[in-house]
GROMACS .gro file of C-alpha atoms in nm:
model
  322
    1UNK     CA    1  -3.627   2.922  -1.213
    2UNK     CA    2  -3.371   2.649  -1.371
    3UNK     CA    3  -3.362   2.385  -1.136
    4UNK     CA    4  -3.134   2.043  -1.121
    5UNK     CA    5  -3.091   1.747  -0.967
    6UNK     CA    6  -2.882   1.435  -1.022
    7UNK     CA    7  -3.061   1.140  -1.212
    8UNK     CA    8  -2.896   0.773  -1.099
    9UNK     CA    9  -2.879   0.430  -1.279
   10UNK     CA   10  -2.911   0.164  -1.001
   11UNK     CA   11  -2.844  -0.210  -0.973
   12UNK     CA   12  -3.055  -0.420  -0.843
   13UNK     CA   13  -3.096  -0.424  -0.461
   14UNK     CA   14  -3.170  -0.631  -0.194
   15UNK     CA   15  -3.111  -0.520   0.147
   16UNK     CA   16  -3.157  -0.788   0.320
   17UNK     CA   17  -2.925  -0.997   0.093
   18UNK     CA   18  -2.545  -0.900   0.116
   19UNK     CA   19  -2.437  -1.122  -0.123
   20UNK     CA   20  -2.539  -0.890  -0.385
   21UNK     CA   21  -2.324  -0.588  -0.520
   22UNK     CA   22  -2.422  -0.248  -0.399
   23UNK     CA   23  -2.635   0.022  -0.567
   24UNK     CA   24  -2.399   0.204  -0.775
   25UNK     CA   25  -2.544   0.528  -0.833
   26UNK     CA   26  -2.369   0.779  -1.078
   27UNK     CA   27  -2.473   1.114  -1.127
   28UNK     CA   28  -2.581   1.305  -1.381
   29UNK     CA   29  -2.761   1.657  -1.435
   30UNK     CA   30  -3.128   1.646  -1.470
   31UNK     CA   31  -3.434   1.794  -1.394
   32UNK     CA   32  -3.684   1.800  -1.147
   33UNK     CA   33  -3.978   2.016  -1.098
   34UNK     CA   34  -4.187   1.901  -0.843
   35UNK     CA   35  -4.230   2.164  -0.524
   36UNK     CA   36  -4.212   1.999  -0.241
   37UNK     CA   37  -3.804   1.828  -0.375
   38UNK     CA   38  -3.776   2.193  -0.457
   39UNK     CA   39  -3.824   2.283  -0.117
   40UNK     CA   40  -3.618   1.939   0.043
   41UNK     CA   41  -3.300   1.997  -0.202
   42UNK     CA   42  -3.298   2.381  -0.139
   43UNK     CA   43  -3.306   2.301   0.284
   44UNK     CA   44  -3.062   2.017   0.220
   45UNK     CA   45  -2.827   2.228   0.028
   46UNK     CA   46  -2.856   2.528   0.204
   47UNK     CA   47  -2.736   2.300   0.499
   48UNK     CA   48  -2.411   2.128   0.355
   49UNK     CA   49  -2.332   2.430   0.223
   50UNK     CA   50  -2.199   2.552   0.564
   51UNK     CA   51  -1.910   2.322   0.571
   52UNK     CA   52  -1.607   2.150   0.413
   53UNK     CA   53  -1.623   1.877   0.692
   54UNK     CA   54  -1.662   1.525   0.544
   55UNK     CA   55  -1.801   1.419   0.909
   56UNK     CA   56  -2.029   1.750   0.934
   57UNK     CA   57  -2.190   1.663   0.606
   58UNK     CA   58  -2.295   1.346   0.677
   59UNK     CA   59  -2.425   1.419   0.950
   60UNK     CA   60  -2.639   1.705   0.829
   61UNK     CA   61  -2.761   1.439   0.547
   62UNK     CA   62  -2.843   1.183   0.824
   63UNK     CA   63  -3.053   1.484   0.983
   64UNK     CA   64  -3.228   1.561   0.661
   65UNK     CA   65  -3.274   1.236   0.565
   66UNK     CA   66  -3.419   1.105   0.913
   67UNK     CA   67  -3.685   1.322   0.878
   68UNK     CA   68  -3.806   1.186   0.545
   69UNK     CA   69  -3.703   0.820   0.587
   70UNK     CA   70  -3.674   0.671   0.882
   71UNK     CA   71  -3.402   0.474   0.992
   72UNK     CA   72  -3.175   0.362   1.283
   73UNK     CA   73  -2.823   0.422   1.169
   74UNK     CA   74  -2.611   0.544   0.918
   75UNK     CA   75  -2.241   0.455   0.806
   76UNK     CA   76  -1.988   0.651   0.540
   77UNK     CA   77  -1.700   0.511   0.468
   78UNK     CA   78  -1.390   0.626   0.235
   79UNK     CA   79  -1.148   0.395   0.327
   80UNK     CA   80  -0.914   0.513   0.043
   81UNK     CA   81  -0.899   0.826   0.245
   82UNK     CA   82  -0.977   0.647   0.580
   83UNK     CA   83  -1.290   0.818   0.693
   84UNK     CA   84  -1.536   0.629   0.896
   85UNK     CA   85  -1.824   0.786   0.987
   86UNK     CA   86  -2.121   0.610   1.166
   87UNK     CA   87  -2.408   0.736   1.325
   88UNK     CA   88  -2.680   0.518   1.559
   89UNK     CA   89  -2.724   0.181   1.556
   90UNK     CA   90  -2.652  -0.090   1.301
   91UNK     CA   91  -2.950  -0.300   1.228
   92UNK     CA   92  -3.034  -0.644   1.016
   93UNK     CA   93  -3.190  -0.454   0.709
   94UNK     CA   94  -2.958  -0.192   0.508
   95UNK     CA   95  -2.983   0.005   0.204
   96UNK     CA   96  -2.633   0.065   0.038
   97UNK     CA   97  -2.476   0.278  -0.194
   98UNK     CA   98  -2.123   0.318  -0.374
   99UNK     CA   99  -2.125   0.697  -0.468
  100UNK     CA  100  -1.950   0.798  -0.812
  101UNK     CA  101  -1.915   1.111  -0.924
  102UNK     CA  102  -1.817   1.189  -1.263
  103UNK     CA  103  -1.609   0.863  -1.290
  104UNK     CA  104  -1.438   0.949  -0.934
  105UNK     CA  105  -1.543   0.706  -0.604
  106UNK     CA  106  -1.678   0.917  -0.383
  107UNK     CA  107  -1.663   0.609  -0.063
  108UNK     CA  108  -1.961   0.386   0.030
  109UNK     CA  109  -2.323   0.477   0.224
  110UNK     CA  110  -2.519   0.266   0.381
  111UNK     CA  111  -2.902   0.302   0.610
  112UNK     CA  112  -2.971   0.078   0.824
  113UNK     CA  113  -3.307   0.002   1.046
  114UNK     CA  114  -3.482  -0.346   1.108
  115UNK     CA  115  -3.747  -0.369   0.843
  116UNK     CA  116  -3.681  -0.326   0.480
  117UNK     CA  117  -3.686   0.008   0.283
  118UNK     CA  118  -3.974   0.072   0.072
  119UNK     CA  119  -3.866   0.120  -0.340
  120UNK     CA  120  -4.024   0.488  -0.196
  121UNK     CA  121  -3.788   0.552   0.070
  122UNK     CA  122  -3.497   0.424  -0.165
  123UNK     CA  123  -3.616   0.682  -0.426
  124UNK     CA  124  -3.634   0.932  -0.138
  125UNK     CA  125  -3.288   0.798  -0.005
  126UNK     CA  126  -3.149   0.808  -0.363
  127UNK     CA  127  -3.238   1.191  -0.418
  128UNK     CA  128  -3.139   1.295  -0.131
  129UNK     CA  129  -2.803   1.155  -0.229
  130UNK     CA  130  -2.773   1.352  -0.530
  131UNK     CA  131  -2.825   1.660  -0.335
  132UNK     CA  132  -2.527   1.517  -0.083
  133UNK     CA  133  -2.240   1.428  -0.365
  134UNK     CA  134  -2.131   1.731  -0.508
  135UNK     CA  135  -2.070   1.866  -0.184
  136UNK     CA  136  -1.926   1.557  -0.036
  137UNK     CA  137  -1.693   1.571  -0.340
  138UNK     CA  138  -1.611   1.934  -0.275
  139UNK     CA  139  -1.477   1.830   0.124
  140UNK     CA  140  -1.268   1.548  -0.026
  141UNK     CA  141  -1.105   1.803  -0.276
  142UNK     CA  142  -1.040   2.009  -0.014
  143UNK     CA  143  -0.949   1.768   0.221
  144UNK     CA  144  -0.667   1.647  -0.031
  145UNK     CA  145  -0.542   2.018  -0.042
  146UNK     CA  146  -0.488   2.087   0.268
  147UNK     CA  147  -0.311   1.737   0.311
  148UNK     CA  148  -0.117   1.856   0.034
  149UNK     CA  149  -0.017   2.141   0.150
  150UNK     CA  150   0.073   2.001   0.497
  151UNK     CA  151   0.288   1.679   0.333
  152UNK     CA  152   0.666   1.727   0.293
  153UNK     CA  153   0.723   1.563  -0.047
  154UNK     CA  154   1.084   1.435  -0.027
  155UNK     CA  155   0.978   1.237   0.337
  156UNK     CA  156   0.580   1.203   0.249
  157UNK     CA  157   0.575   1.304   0.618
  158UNK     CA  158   0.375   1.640   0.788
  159UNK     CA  159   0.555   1.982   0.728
  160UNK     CA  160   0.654   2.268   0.922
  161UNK     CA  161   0.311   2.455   0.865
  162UNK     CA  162   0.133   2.118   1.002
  163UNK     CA  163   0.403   2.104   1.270
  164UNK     CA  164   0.288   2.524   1.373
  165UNK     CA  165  -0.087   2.424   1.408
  166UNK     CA  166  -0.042   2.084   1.572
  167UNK     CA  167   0.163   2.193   1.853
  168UNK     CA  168  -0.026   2.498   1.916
  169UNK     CA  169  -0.333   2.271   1.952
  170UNK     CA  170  -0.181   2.041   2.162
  171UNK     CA  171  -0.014   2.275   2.426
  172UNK     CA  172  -0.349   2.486   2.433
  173UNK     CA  173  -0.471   2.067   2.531
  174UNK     CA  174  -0.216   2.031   2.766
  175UNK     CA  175  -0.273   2.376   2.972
  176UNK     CA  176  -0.647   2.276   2.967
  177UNK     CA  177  -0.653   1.935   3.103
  178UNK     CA  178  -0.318   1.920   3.241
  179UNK     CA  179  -0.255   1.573   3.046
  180UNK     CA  180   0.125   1.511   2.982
  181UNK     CA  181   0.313   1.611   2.636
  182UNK     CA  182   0.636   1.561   2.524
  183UNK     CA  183   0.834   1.712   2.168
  184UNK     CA  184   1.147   1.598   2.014
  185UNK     CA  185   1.371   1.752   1.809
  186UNK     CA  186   1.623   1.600   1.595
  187UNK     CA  187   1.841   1.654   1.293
  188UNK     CA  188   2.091   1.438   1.057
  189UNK     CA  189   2.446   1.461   1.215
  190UNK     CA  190   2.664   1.613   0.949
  191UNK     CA  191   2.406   1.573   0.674
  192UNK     CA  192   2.559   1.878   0.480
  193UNK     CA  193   2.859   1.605   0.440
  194UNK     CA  194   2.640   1.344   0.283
  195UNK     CA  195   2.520   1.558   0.006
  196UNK     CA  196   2.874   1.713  -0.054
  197UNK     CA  197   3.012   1.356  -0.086
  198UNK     CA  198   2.759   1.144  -0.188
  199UNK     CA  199   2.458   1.402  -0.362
  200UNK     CA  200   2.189   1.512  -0.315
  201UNK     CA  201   1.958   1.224  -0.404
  202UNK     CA  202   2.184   0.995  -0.122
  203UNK     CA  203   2.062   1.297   0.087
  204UNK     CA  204   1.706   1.245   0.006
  205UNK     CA  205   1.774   0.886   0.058
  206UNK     CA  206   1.890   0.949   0.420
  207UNK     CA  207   1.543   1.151   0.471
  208UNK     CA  208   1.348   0.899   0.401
  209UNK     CA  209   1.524   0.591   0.577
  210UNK     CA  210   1.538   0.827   0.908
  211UNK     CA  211   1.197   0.928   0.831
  212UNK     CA  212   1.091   0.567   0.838
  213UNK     CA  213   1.289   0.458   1.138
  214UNK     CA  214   1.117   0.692   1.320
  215UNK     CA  215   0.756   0.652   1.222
  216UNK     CA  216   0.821   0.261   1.265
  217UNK     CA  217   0.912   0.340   1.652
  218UNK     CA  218   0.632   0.625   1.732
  219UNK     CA  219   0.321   0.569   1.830
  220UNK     CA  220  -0.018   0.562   1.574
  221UNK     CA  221  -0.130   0.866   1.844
  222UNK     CA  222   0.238   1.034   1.793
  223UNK     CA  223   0.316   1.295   1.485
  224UNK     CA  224   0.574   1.280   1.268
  225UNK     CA  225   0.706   1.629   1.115
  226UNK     CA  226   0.987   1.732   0.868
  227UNK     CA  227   1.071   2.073   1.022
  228UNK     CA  228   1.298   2.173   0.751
  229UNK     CA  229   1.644   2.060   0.602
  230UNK     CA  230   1.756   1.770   0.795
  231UNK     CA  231   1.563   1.858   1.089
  232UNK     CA  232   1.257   1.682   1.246
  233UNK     CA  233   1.007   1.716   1.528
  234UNK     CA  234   0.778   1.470   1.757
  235UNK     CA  235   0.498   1.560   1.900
  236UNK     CA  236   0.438   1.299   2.172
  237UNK     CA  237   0.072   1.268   2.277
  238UNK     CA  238   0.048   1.192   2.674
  239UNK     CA  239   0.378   1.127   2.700
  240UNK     CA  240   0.572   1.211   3.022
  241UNK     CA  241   0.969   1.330   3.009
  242UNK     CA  242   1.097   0.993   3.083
  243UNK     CA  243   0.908   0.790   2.815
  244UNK     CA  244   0.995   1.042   2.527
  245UNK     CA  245   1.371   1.036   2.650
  246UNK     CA  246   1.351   0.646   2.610
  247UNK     CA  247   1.220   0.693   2.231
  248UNK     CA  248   1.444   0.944   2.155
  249UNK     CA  249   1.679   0.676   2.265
  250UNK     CA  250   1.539   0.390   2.089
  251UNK     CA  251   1.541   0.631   1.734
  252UNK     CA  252   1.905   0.735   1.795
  253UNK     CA  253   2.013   0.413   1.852
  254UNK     CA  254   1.803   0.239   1.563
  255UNK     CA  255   1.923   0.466   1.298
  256UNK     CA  256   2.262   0.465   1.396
  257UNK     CA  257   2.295   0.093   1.316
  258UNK     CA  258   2.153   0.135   0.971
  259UNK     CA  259   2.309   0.136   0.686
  260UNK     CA  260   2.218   0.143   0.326
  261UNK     CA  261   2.415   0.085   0.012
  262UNK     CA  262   2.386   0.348  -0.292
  263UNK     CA  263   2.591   0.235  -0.617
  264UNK     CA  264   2.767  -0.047  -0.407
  265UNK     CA  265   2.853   0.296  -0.150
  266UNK     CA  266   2.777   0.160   0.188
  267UNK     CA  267   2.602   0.510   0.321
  268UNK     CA  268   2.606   0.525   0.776
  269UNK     CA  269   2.495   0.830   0.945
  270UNK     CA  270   2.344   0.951   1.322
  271UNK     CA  271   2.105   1.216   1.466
  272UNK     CA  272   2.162   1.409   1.784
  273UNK     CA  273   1.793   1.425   1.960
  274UNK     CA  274   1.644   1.704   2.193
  275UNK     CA  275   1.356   1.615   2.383
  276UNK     CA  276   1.146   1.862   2.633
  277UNK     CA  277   0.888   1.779   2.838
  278UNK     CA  278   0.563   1.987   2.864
  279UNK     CA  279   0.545   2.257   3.163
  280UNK     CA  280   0.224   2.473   3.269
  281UNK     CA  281   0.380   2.764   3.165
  282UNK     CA  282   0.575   2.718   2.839
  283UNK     CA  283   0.378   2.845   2.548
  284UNK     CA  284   0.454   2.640   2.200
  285UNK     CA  285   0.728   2.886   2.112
  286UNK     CA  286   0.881   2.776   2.486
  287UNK     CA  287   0.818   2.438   2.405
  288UNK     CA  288   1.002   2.424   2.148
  289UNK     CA  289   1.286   2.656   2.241
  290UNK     CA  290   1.356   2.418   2.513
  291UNK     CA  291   1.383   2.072   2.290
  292UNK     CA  292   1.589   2.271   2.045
  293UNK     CA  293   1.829   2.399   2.280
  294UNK     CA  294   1.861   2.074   2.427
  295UNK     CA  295   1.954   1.947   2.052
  296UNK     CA  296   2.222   2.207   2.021
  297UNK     CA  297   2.342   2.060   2.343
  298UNK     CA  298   2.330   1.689   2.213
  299UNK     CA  299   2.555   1.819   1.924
  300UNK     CA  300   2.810   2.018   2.126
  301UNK     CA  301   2.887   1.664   2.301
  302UNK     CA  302   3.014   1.562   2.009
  303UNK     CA  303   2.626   1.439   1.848
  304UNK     CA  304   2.516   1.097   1.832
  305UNK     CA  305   2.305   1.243   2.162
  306UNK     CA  306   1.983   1.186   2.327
  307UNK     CA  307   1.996   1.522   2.563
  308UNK     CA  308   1.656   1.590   2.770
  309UNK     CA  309   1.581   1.906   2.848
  310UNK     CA  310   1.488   1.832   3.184
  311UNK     CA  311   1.823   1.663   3.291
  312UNK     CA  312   2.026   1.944   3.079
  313UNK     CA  313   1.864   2.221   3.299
  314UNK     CA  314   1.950   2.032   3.641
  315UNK     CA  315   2.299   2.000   3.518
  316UNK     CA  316   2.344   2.333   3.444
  317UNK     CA  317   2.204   2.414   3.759
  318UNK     CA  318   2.417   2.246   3.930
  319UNK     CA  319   2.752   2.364   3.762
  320UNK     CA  320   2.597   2.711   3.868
  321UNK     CA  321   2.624   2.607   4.223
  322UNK     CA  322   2.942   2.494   4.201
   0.00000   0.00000   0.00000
């Protein structure tokens, strides 16, 4: 049976000396017939061929791999893509490796333990790699679709589809561990107006500056969504009602003192914010029923708004009882 495997050309390496460049190994098909790789690449393979999982992979290499050469830790890093994976321990001896594939950077490797590798184990190391980078290539591809396909591209923020599966994951969180969560809804006051009197591309324009407001004030932990038209949600990450009602605040009142100037046109607009506050028995759909209704509110004042849910529903509770 045809077998292949991925030759490498290597610079010269010194572990113990980072002041040298790293191995660059590029692949290329080639042959190998000897049994017992036969039997290592078809175990390997068999293995990282059970997931698209960048982080699973390597560690299913690092499992492979420990059992052929031994070592103490193991880092992967794509920092293009920002993926840091590292397993163990770091120690004062490493072997390193940028991985290209077919003229693509497939991110850095690197084994570490506290004696020196053998030019055996880095020939074990190095094949064992070859087995690794077509399906660590294959997870990055897919990786980048599914960003893709989650990315709004006017705003280069998350989409409504991302928005569905985030907050579903986050309320089924929330009902677990009882930690506090927290969504906002908001949408461009009167943005129909900007594209009938400015155009479209002024539109887009507002988008993106509110877009950027907004990510500038939220949280690293907090996620950003374009819902659809001129609407956006926040999904607040142990955040409690009165914290998200302060950043709804802070957004409103940030983007309603910018301005922007489009063919010398000095371009002002607002959002009206809803914001609703994780309860044990709201399901996402609840959730998010609640911080939208509180919008509509916020824009039946007249917009310009920050209206919580919370506060909305005692009001109207009390109007009942009078």
């Amino acid at each position: 049976m045809d077998t292949f495997h991925n030759t490498l050309k290597t610079l010269e390496v010194d572990a113990t000396d980072h002041s040298k460049p790293l191995n660059v190994v590029h692949f290329d098909q080639a042959r190998t017939d000897s049994a017992s790789q036969l039997k290592s690449d078809y175990e390997l393979l068999n293995a990282l061929q059970t997931t698209l999982d960048p982080i699973k992979l390597i560690e299913l290499f690092s499992q492979q791999a420990q059992s052929l050469v031994g070592f103490s830790g193991i880092l992967y890093e794509h920092k293009k893509r920002n993926i840091r994976v590292f397993l163990g321990q770091e120690e004062t001896h490493n072997l390193s490796y940028n991985l290209v594939v077919e003229g693509q950077q497939m991110g850095n490797l690197s084994l570490y333990r506290d004696s020196t590798f053998s030019d055996k184990e880095s020939a074990v190391v190095e094949h064992l790699l070859c087995n690794l980078v077509y399906s660590l290539r294959n997870a990055l591809l897919y990786m980048d679709a599914v960003q893709n396909s989650q990315t709004d591209p006017v705003t280069d923020t998350l989409n409504r589809a991302a928005f569905s599966a985030t907050l579903q994951q986050e309320v089924s969180l929330a009902q677990r561990g009882g930690s506090p969560l927290s969504l906002i809804v908001l949408d461009i006051d009167n943005f129909k107006l900007i594209n009938d009197s400015h155009g479209h591309a002024v539109g887009d324009k507002a988008l993106k500056a509110a877009s950027k407001i907004i990510l500038e004030s939220i949280r690293q932990s907090d996620s950003l969504f374009r819902y659809g038209g001129d609407e956006f949600t926040i999904v607040l990450r142990q955040t409690a009602s009165r914290g998200a009602c302060q950043l709804a605040e802070r957004i409103r009142s940030s983007i309603e003192n910018l301005s922007y100037f489009d063919a010398r046109r000095k371009v002002n607009f607002s959002v009206s914010l809803g914001v609703a506050n994780f309860r044990p028995q709201d399901s996402e759909e609840i959730l998010f029923q609640r911080a939208d209704t509180a919008l509509m509110h916020a824009k039946k004042m007249g917009r310009n708004q920050v209206v919580c849910a919370e506060d909305f529903a005692s009001d109207s509770k009390q109007e009942e009882e009078d």
